[in-house]
């Protein structure tokens, strides 16, 4: 898959420099929710985690402090965001420019995978979820935090954003995300809807690779 196919590359190349400042409050809320579901204890040096759609590396930075033994990886489709992440994280984290629908990792490489507020930019959410399942070890945990259409105000807000911004591909309901996760080979263990502001309705889902 050619990176140029996804409009999010242009969108986030334009906003990479100001992204952390502009979305500080939103990112703080969504990162906390995602990491609250991540079950990394006891962490060991043999374990590995990948952040799919890692952006500027906020979650990876938090995990690097809370679980220093885990080998960390991250990927994002926008080179400018990966550049910012490398500046923030240094060489301790393996970062790559890659699409969620075509991850640059081998099968069964990771114990954990996270994806925070990136799914709306995926060209194919089902394909991205299948890739997350592919790179996880059997029993590995995946935590997905994504925009959700469960509530009316966020649903209308996301429709308006989609009409104005070609970088936003798709937003699902909690039930639709769960269905796609199950079709990809995951078992759902937790579903937690939440708000990151009046118009920002999201859901965090914890799932494990079933085989």
Coordinates of N, CA and C in Angstrom, one line a residue:
X1 N 0.8 -1.2 0.0 CA 0.0 0.0 0.0 C 0.9 1.2 0.0
X2 N 0.7 2.1 -1.0 CA 1.5 3.3 -1.0 C 1.0 4.3 0.0
X3 N 1.9 4.9 0.7 CA 1.5 5.9 1.8 C 0.7 7.1 1.2
X4 N 1.0 7.4 0.0 CA 0.3 8.6 -0.6 C -1.2 8.4 -0.8
X5 N -1.7 7.2 -0.6 CA -3.1 6.9 -0.8 C -3.9 7.4 0.3
X6 N -3.3 7.7 1.5 CA -4.1 8.1 2.7 C -4.0 9.6 2.8
X7 N -5.2 10.3 2.8 CA -5.2 11.8 3.0 C -4.6 12.3 4.3
X8 N -4.6 11.4 5.3 CA -4.2 11.8 6.6 C -2.7 12.2 6.6
X9 N -1.9 11.7 5.7 CA -0.5 12.1 5.6 C -0.4 13.6 5.4
X10 N -1.1 14.1 4.5 CA -1.1 15.6 4.2 C -1.6 16.4 5.4
X11 N -2.7 15.9 6.0 CA -3.4 16.5 7.1 C -2.4 16.7 8.3
X12 N -1.8 15.6 8.6 CA -1.0 15.7 9.8 C 0.4 16.2 9.6
X13 N 0.9 16.2 8.3 CA 2.1 16.8 8.0 C 2.0 18.3 8.3
X14 N 0.8 18.9 8.0 CA 0.6 20.3 8.2 C 0.5 20.7 9.7
X15 N 0.0 19.7 10.5 CA -0.2 20.0 11.9 C 0.7 19.4 12.9
X16 N 1.7 18.7 12.4 CA 2.6 17.9 13.3 C 3.3 18.9 14.3
X17 N 3.7 20.0 13.9 CA 4.5 20.9 14.8 C 3.7 21.4 16.0
X18 N 2.4 21.6 15.8 CA 1.5 22.1 16.8 C 0.6 21.0 17.5
X19 N 0.8 19.8 17.0 CA -0.2 18.8 17.4 C -0.3 18.6 18.9
X20 N 0.9 18.4 19.6 CA 0.9 18.1 21.0 C 0.3 19.3 21.8
X21 N 0.5 20.5 21.4 CA 0.0 21.7 22.1 C -1.5 21.8 21.9
X22 N -1.9 21.6 20.6 CA -3.3 21.8 20.2 C -4.2 20.8 20.9
X23 N -3.7 19.5 21.0 CA -4.6 18.4 21.4 C -4.2 17.9 22.8
X24 N -3.5 18.8 23.6 CA -3.0 18.4 24.9 C -4.1 17.8 25.8
X25 N -5.2 18.5 26.0 CA -6.2 18.0 26.9 C -6.9 16.7 26.4
X26 N -7.2 16.7 25.2 CA -7.8 15.5 24.5 C -6.9 14.3 24.7
X27 N -5.6 14.5 24.3 CA -4.7 13.4 24.4 C -4.4 12.9 25.8
X28 N -4.5 13.8 26.7 CA -4.3 13.3 28.1 C -5.4 12.4 28.6
X29 N -6.6 12.7 28.2 CA -7.8 11.9 28.6 C -7.8 10.6 27.8
X30 N -7.5 10.6 26.5 CA -7.6 9.3 25.8 C -6.4 8.4 26.1
X31 N -5.2 9.0 26.3 CA -4.1 8.2 26.7 C -4.3 7.5 28.0
X32 N -4.9 8.2 29.0 CA -5.1 7.7 30.3 C -6.1 6.5 30.2
X33 N -7.1 6.7 29.4 CA -8.1 5.6 29.2 C -7.5 4.4 28.6
X34 N -6.8 4.6 27.5 CA -6.1 3.4 26.8 C -5.2 2.7 27.8
X35 N -4.4 3.4 28.5 CA -3.4 2.8 29.3 C -4.0 2.1 30.6
X36 N -5.2 2.6 31.0 CA -5.8 2.0 32.1 C -6.3 0.6 31.9
X37 N -6.4 0.2 30.6 CA -6.9 -1.1 30.2 C -5.7 -2.0 29.9
X38 N -4.5 -1.4 29.8 CA -3.3 -2.2 29.4 C -2.8 -3.0 30.6
X39 N -2.7 -4.3 30.4 CA -2.3 -5.2 31.5 C -0.9 -5.7 31.3
X40 N 0.1 -4.9 31.7 CA 1.5 -5.2 31.4 C 2.2 -5.8 32.6
X41 N 1.6 -5.8 33.8 CA 2.3 -6.3 35.0 C 2.1 -7.9 35.1
X42 N 3.2 -8.6 35.4 CA 4.6 -8.1 35.6 C 5.3 -8.0 34.3
X43 N 5.9 -6.8 34.0 CA 6.5 -6.6 32.7 C 7.9 -7.2 32.8
X44 N 8.3 -7.8 31.6 CA 9.6 -8.4 31.5 C 10.3 -8.0 30.3
X45 N 11.7 -8.2 30.2 CA 12.4 -7.7 29.1 C 12.2 -8.5 27.8
X46 N 11.5 -9.7 28.0 CA 11.2 -10.5 26.8 C 9.9 -10.0 26.1
X47 N 9.2 -9.1 26.7 CA 7.9 -8.6 26.2 C 8.1 -7.4 25.2
X48 N 7.2 -7.3 24.3 CA 7.2 -6.2 23.3 C 5.8 -5.6 23.1
X49 N 5.8 -4.3 22.8 CA 4.5 -3.6 22.6 C 4.7 -2.8 21.4
X50 N 3.6 -2.7 20.6 CA 3.6 -1.8 19.4 C 2.4 -0.8 19.6
X51 N 2.6 0.4 19.3 CA 1.6 1.5 19.2 C 1.3 1.7 17.7
X52 N 0.1 1.4 17.3 CA -0.3 1.5 15.9 C -0.9 2.9 15.7
X53 N -0.3 3.7 14.8 CA -0.8 5.1 14.7 C -0.3 5.9 15.9
X54 N 1.0 5.8 16.2 CA 1.6 6.3 17.4 C 1.7 7.9 17.4
X55 N 1.5 8.5 16.3 CA 1.6 10.0 16.3 C 2.9 10.5 16.7
X56 N 2.9 11.4 17.7 CA 4.2 12.0 18.2 C 4.8 11.2 19.3
X57 N 4.2 10.0 19.6 CA 4.8 9.1 20.6 C 4.4 9.3 22.1
X58 N 3.3 10.0 22.3 CA 2.8 10.3 23.7 C 2.7 9.0 24.5
X59 N 1.9 8.1 24.0 CA 1.7 6.9 24.8 C 2.9 6.1 25.0
X60 N 3.8 6.0 24.0 CA 5.0 5.3 24.1 C 5.9 5.9 25.2
X61 N 5.9 7.2 25.3 CA 6.7 7.9 26.3 C 6.2 7.5 27.7
X62 N 4.9 7.5 27.8 CA 4.4 7.1 29.2 C 4.7 5.7 29.5
X63 N 4.6 4.8 28.5 CA 4.9 3.3 28.8 C 6.3 3.1 29.0
X64 N 7.2 3.9 28.4 CA 8.6 3.8 28.6 C 9.0 4.1 30.0
X65 N 8.3 4.9 30.7 CA 8.6 5.3 32.1 C 7.9 4.3 33.0
X66 N 6.7 3.8 32.7 CA 6.0 2.9 33.6 C 6.4 1.5 33.5
X67 N 6.9 1.1 32.3 CA 7.3 -0.3 32.0 C 8.6 -0.3 31.3
X68 N 9.7 0.1 31.9 CA 10.9 0.3 31.2 C 11.5 -1.0 30.6
X69 N 11.1 -2.2 31.1 CA 11.6 -3.5 30.7 C 11.1 -3.8 29.3
X70 N 9.9 -3.4 28.9 CA 9.2 -3.8 27.7 C 9.9 -3.1 26.5
X71 N 10.2 -3.9 25.4 CA 10.7 -3.3 24.2 C 9.5 -2.7 23.4
X72 N 9.7 -1.4 23.1 CA 8.7 -0.6 22.5 C 8.9 -0.3 21.0
X73 N 7.8 -0.4 20.3 CA 7.8 -0.1 18.8 C 6.6 0.8 18.6
X74 N 6.7 1.6 17.5 CA 5.6 2.4 17.1 C 5.6 2.7 15.6
X75 N 4.5 2.9 15.0 CA 4.4 3.2 13.6 C 3.3 4.2 13.4
X76 N 3.5 5.0 12.4 CA 2.5 6.0 12.0 C 2.6 6.2 10.5
X77 N 1.6 6.6 9.8 CA 1.6 6.7 8.4 C 2.2 8.1 7.9
X78 N 2.3 9.0 8.9 CA 2.8 10.4 8.6 C 4.2 10.6 9.0
X79 N 5.2 10.7 8.0 CA 6.6 10.9 8.3 C 6.8 12.0 9.3
X80 N 6.1 13.1 9.2 CA 6.3 14.3 10.1 C 6.0 13.9 11.6
X81 N 5.0 13.1 11.8 CA 4.7 12.7 13.1 C 5.8 11.7 13.7
X82 N 6.3 10.9 12.9 CA 7.4 10.0 13.3 C 8.6 10.8 13.6
X83 N 8.9 11.8 12.8 CA 10.1 12.7 13.1 C 9.9 13.3 14.5
X84 N 8.7 13.8 14.8 CA 8.5 14.3 16.2 C 8.7 13.3 17.3
X85 N 8.2 12.1 17.0 CA 8.3 11.0 18.0 C 9.7 10.6 18.2
X86 N 10.5 10.6 17.2 CA 11.9 10.3 17.3 C 12.7 11.3 18.2
X87 N 12.3 12.6 18.0 CA 12.9 13.6 18.8 C 12.5 13.5 20.3
X88 N 11.3 13.0 20.5 CA 10.8 12.9 21.9 C 11.3 11.6 22.6
X89 N 11.5 10.6 21.8 CA 11.8 9.2 22.4 C 13.2 8.8 22.2
X90 N 13.9 9.3 21.2 CA 15.3 8.9 21.0 C 15.4 7.5 20.4
X91 N 16.5 6.8 20.6 CA 16.7 5.6 19.9 C 16.2 4.4 20.7
X92 N 15.7 4.6 21.9 CA 15.2 3.5 22.7 C 13.9 2.8 22.2
X93 N 13.2 3.6 21.4 CA 12.0 3.1 20.8 C 12.1 2.9 19.3
X94 N 11.7 1.8 18.8 CA 11.8 1.5 17.3 C 10.6 2.1 16.6
X95 N 10.8 3.1 15.8 CA 9.8 3.8 15.1 C 9.9 3.6 13.6
X96 N 8.7 3.5 13.0 CA 8.7 3.3 11.5 C 7.5 4.0 10.9
X97 N 7.7 4.5 9.7 CA 6.6 5.0 8.9 C 5.9 3.9 8.2
X98 N 4.6 3.7 8.6 CA 3.9 2.5 8.0 C 2.4 2.7 8.2
X99 N 1.6 2.1 7.3 CA 0.2 2.1 7.4 C -0.3 1.0 8.3
X100 N -1.4 1.3 9.0 CA -1.9 0.2 9.9 C -2.4 -1.0 9.2
X101 N -2.8 -0.8 7.9 CA -3.3 -1.9 7.1 C -2.1 -2.8 6.5
X102 N -0.9 -2.3 6.7 CA 0.3 -3.1 6.3 C 1.4 -2.9 7.2
X103 N 1.4 -3.5 8.4 CA 2.4 -3.3 9.4 C 3.7 -4.0 9.0
X104 N 4.8 -3.3 9.3 CA 6.1 -3.8 8.9 C 6.7 -4.8 10.0
X105 N 5.9 -5.7 10.5 CA 6.4 -6.6 11.6 C 6.0 -8.0 11.2
X106 N 6.8 -8.9 11.8 CA 6.5 -10.3 11.5 C 5.4 -10.9 12.3
X107 N 4.9 -12.0 12.0 CA 3.7 -12.6 12.6 C 4.1 -13.0 14.1
X108 N 3.2 -12.7 15.0 CA 3.3 -13.1 16.4 C 4.6 -12.5 17.0
X109 N 4.8 -11.2 16.8 CA 6.0 -10.5 17.3 C 5.7 -9.8 18.7
X110 N 4.5 -9.4 18.9 CA 4.2 -8.6 20.1 C 3.3 -9.3 21.2
X111 N 3.6 -8.9 22.4 CA 2.7 -9.3 23.5 C 1.5 -8.3 23.7
X112 N 1.8 -7.0 23.3 CA 0.8 -6.0 23.5 C 0.7 -5.1 22.2
X113 N -0.5 -4.7 21.9 CA -0.7 -3.6 20.8 C -1.7 -2.6 21.3
X114 N -1.4 -1.4 21.0 CA -2.4 -0.3 21.4 C -2.6 0.6 20.1
X115 N -3.8 1.2 20.1 CA -4.2 2.1 19.0 C -5.1 3.1 19.6
X116 N -4.6 4.4 19.7 CA -5.3 5.4 20.4 C -5.7 6.5 19.4
X117 N -7.0 6.7 19.2 CA -7.6 7.8 18.4 C -6.9 7.9 17.0
X118 N -6.7 6.7 16.3 CA -6.2 6.7 15.0 C -7.1 6.0 14.0
X119 N -8.0 5.2 14.5 CA -8.8 4.3 13.6 C -9.6 5.1 12.6
X120 N -10.0 6.4 12.9 CA -10.8 7.1 12.0 C -10.1 7.5 10.7
X121 N -8.8 7.4 10.7 CA -8.0 7.7 9.6 C -7.6 6.5 8.7
X122 N -7.9 5.3 9.2 CA -7.5 4.1 8.5 C -8.4 3.9 7.2
X123 N -7.7 3.6 6.1 CA -8.5 3.3 4.9 C -9.4 2.1 5.0
X124 N -9.0 1.2 5.9 CA -9.8 0.0 6.1 C -9.6 -0.4 7.6
X125 N -10.6 -0.2 8.4 CA -10.5 -0.6 9.8 C -10.5 -2.1 9.9
X126 N -11.3 -2.9 9.2 CA -11.2 -4.3 9.2 C -9.8 -4.9 8.9
X127 N -9.1 -4.3 7.9 CA -7.8 -4.7 7.5 C -6.8 -4.4 8.6
X128 N -6.9 -3.2 9.2 CA -6.0 -2.8 10.2 C -6.1 -3.7 11.4
X129 N -7.4 -4.1 11.8 CA -7.6 -5.0 12.9 C -7.0 -6.4 12.6
X130 N -7.1 -6.9 11.4 CA -6.5 -8.1 11.0 C -5.0 -8.1 11.1
X131 N -4.4 -6.9 10.8 CA -3.0 -6.8 10.9 C -2.5 -6.8 12.4
X132 N -3.3 -6.1 13.2 CA -3.0 -6.1 14.7 C -3.0 -7.5 15.2
X133 N -4.0 -8.3 14.8 CA -4.1 -9.7 15.2 C -2.9 -10.5 14.7
X134 N -2.5 -10.2 13.5 CA -1.4 -11.0 12.9 C -0.1 -10.8 13.7
X135 N 0.2 -9.6 14.1 CA 1.5 -9.4 14.7 C 1.5 -9.6 16.2
X136 N 0.3 -10.0 16.8 CA 0.3 -10.3 18.2 C 0.5 -11.8 18.5
X137 N 1.1 -12.1 19.6 CA 1.3 -13.5 20.0 C 0.0 -14.1 20.4
X138 N -0.2 -15.4 20.4 CA -1.5 -15.9 21.0 C -1.7 -15.5 22.4
X139 N -2.9 -15.0 22.7 CA -3.1 -14.5 24.0 C -2.7 -13.1 24.2
X140 N -2.1 -12.5 23.3 CA -1.6 -11.1 23.4 C -2.8 -10.1 23.5
X141 N -2.6 -9.0 24.1 CA -3.6 -8.0 24.4 C -3.6 -6.8 23.4
X142 N -4.7 -6.5 22.9 CA -4.9 -5.3 22.0 C -5.9 -4.4 22.7
X143 N -5.5 -3.1 22.9 CA -6.4 -2.1 23.4 C -6.6 -1.0 22.3
X144 N -7.9 -0.9 21.9 CA -8.3 0.0 20.8 C -9.1 1.1 21.5
X145 N -8.7 2.4 21.3 CA -9.5 3.5 21.7 C -9.8 4.3 20.4
X146 N -11.1 4.5 20.2 CA -11.5 5.0 18.9 C -12.7 5.9 19.1
X147 N -12.9 6.9 18.1 CA -14.1 7.7 18.1 C -15.3 6.7 17.9
X148 N -16.4 7.1 18.6 CA -17.6 6.2 18.6 C -18.8 7.0 18.3
X149 N -19.7 6.4 17.5 CA -21.0 7.0 17.2 C -22.1 6.6 18.1
X150 N -21.8 6.1 19.3 CA -22.9 5.6 20.2 C -23.8 6.7 20.6
X151 N -23.3 8.0 20.8 CA -24.2 9.0 21.3 C -24.5 10.1 20.2
X152 N -25.6 10.7 20.4 CA -26.1 11.6 19.3 C -25.2 12.8 19.0
X153 N -24.8 13.5 20.0 CA -23.9 14.7 19.8 C -22.6 14.4 19.1
X154 N -21.9 13.4 19.6 CA -20.6 13.0 18.9 C -20.9 12.5 17.5
X155 N -22.0 11.7 17.4 CA -22.3 11.2 16.0 C -22.5 12.3 15.0
X156 N -23.2 13.3 15.4 CA -23.5 14.5 14.5 C -22.2 15.2 14.3
X157 N -21.4 15.3 15.3 CA -20.1 16.0 15.2 C -19.2 15.3 14.2
X158 N -19.1 14.0 14.3 CA -18.2 13.2 13.4 C -18.7 13.3 12.0
X159 N -20.0 13.3 11.8 CA -20.6 13.4 10.4 C -20.2 14.8 9.8
X160 N -20.2 15.8 10.6 CA -19.8 17.1 10.1 C -18.3 17.1 9.8
X161 N -17.5 16.5 10.6 CA -16.1 16.5 10.4 C -15.8 15.7 9.1
X162 N -16.5 14.6 8.9 CA -16.2 13.8 7.7 C -16.6 14.5 6.4
X163 N -17.6 15.4 6.5 CA -18.0 16.2 5.3 C -17.0 17.2 5.0
X164 N -16.2 17.7 6.0 CA -15.3 18.7 5.8 C -13.8 18.3 5.6
X165 N -13.5 17.1 6.1 CA -12.1 16.6 6.1 C -12.0 15.2 5.5
X166 N -11.3 15.2 4.4 CA -11.1 13.9 3.7 C -10.2 13.0 4.4
X167 N -9.5 13.4 5.4 CA -8.6 12.5 6.2 C -9.4 11.6 7.1
X168 N -10.6 11.9 7.4 CA -11.5 11.1 8.3 C -12.2 10.1 7.4
X169 N -11.9 8.8 7.6 CA -12.4 7.8 6.7 C -13.7 7.2 7.2
X170 N -13.7 6.8 8.5 CA -14.8 6.0 9.0 C -14.9 6.1 10.5
X171 N -16.1 6.2 11.1 CA -16.3 6.1 12.5 C -17.4 5.1 12.8
X172 N -17.1 4.2 13.8 CA -18.1 3.1 14.0 C -18.7 3.3 15.4
X173 N -19.7 2.5 15.7 CA -20.3 2.4 17.0 C -19.5 1.3 17.8
X174 N -19.7 1.3 19.1 CA -19.0 0.3 19.9 C -19.3 -1.1 19.5
X175 N -20.5 -1.4 19.1 CA -20.9 -2.7 18.7 C -20.2 -3.1 17.4
X176 N -20.1 -2.1 16.5 CA -19.4 -2.4 15.2 C -17.9 -2.6 15.4
X177 N -17.3 -1.9 16.2 CA -15.9 -2.1 16.5 C -15.7 -3.6 17.1
X178 N -16.6 -3.9 18.0 CA -16.5 -5.2 18.6 C -16.7 -6.3 17.6
X179 N -17.7 -6.1 16.7 CA -17.9 -7.1 15.7 C -16.7 -7.3 14.8
X180 N -16.1 -6.2 14.4 CA -14.9 -6.3 13.5 C -13.7 -6.9 14.3
X181 N -13.6 -6.6 15.5 CA -12.5 -7.2 16.3 C -12.7 -8.8 16.4
X182 N -13.9 -9.2 16.6 CA -14.2 -10.6 16.7 C -14.0 -11.3 15.3
X183 N -14.3 -10.6 14.3 CA -14.1 -11.2 12.9 C -12.6 -11.3 12.6
X184 N -11.8 -10.4 13.2 CA -10.3 -10.4 13.0 C -9.7 -11.5 13.9
X185 N -10.4 -12.1 14.8 CA -9.8 -13.2 15.6 C -9.6 -12.8 17.1
X186 N -10.2 -11.7 17.6 CA -10.0 -11.3 19.0 C -11.2 -11.7 19.8
X187 N -10.9 -11.9 21.1 CA -12.0 -12.1 22.1 C -12.1 -10.8 23.0
X188 N -13.2 -10.2 23.1 CA -13.4 -9.0 23.8 C -13.5 -9.2 25.3
X189 N -12.8 -8.4 26.1 CA -12.8 -8.6 27.5 C -13.3 -7.3 28.2
X190 N -13.3 -6.2 27.6 CA -13.8 -4.9 28.2 C -14.2 -3.9 27.2
X191 N -15.3 -3.2 27.4 CA -15.8 -2.2 26.5 C -16.2 -1.0 27.4
X192 N -15.5 0.1 27.2 CA -15.7 1.3 28.1 C -15.9 2.6 27.3
X193 N -17.2 2.9 27.0 CA -17.4 4.2 26.4 C -17.0 5.4 27.3
X194 N -16.6 6.5 26.7 CA -16.3 7.7 27.5 C -16.3 8.9 26.7
X195 N -16.2 10.1 27.3 CA -16.1 11.4 26.6 C -14.8 12.0 26.9
X196 N -14.2 12.7 25.8 CA -13.0 13.5 26.0 C -13.4 15.0 25.8
X197 N -14.7 15.3 25.9 CA -15.2 16.6 25.7 C -16.6 16.5 25.3
X198 N -17.4 17.5 25.3 CA -18.8 17.5 24.9 C -19.1 16.8 23.6
X199 N -18.3 17.0 22.6 CA -18.5 16.5 21.2 C -17.7 15.3 20.9
X200 N -16.8 14.9 21.8 CA -15.8 13.8 21.6 C -16.3 12.5 22.3
X201 N -17.0 11.7 21.6 CA -17.5 10.4 22.2 C -16.5 9.3 21.7
X202 N -16.0 8.5 22.6 CA -15.1 7.5 22.3 C -15.4 6.2 23.0
X203 N -14.7 5.1 22.6 CA -14.8 3.9 23.3 C -13.4 3.2 23.4
X204 N -13.1 2.7 24.5 CA -11.9 1.9 24.7 C -12.3 0.4 24.8
X205 N -11.6 -0.4 24.0 CA -12.0 -1.9 24.0 C -10.7 -2.7 24.2
X206 N -10.7 -3.5 25.2 CA -9.6 -4.5 25.5 C -10.0 -5.8 24.9
X207 N -9.1 -6.4 24.1 CA -9.3 -7.7 23.5 C -8.0 -8.5 23.5
X208 N -8.2 -9.8 23.4 CA -7.0 -10.7 23.4 C -7.1 -11.5 22.1
X209 N -5.9 -11.9 21.6 CA -5.8 -12.7 20.4 C -6.3 -14.2 20.8
X210 N -7.2 -14.7 20.1 CA -7.9 -15.9 20.5 C -7.0 -17.2 20.3
X211 N -6.1 -17.1 19.3 CA -5.3 -18.3 19.0 C -4.0 -17.9 18.4

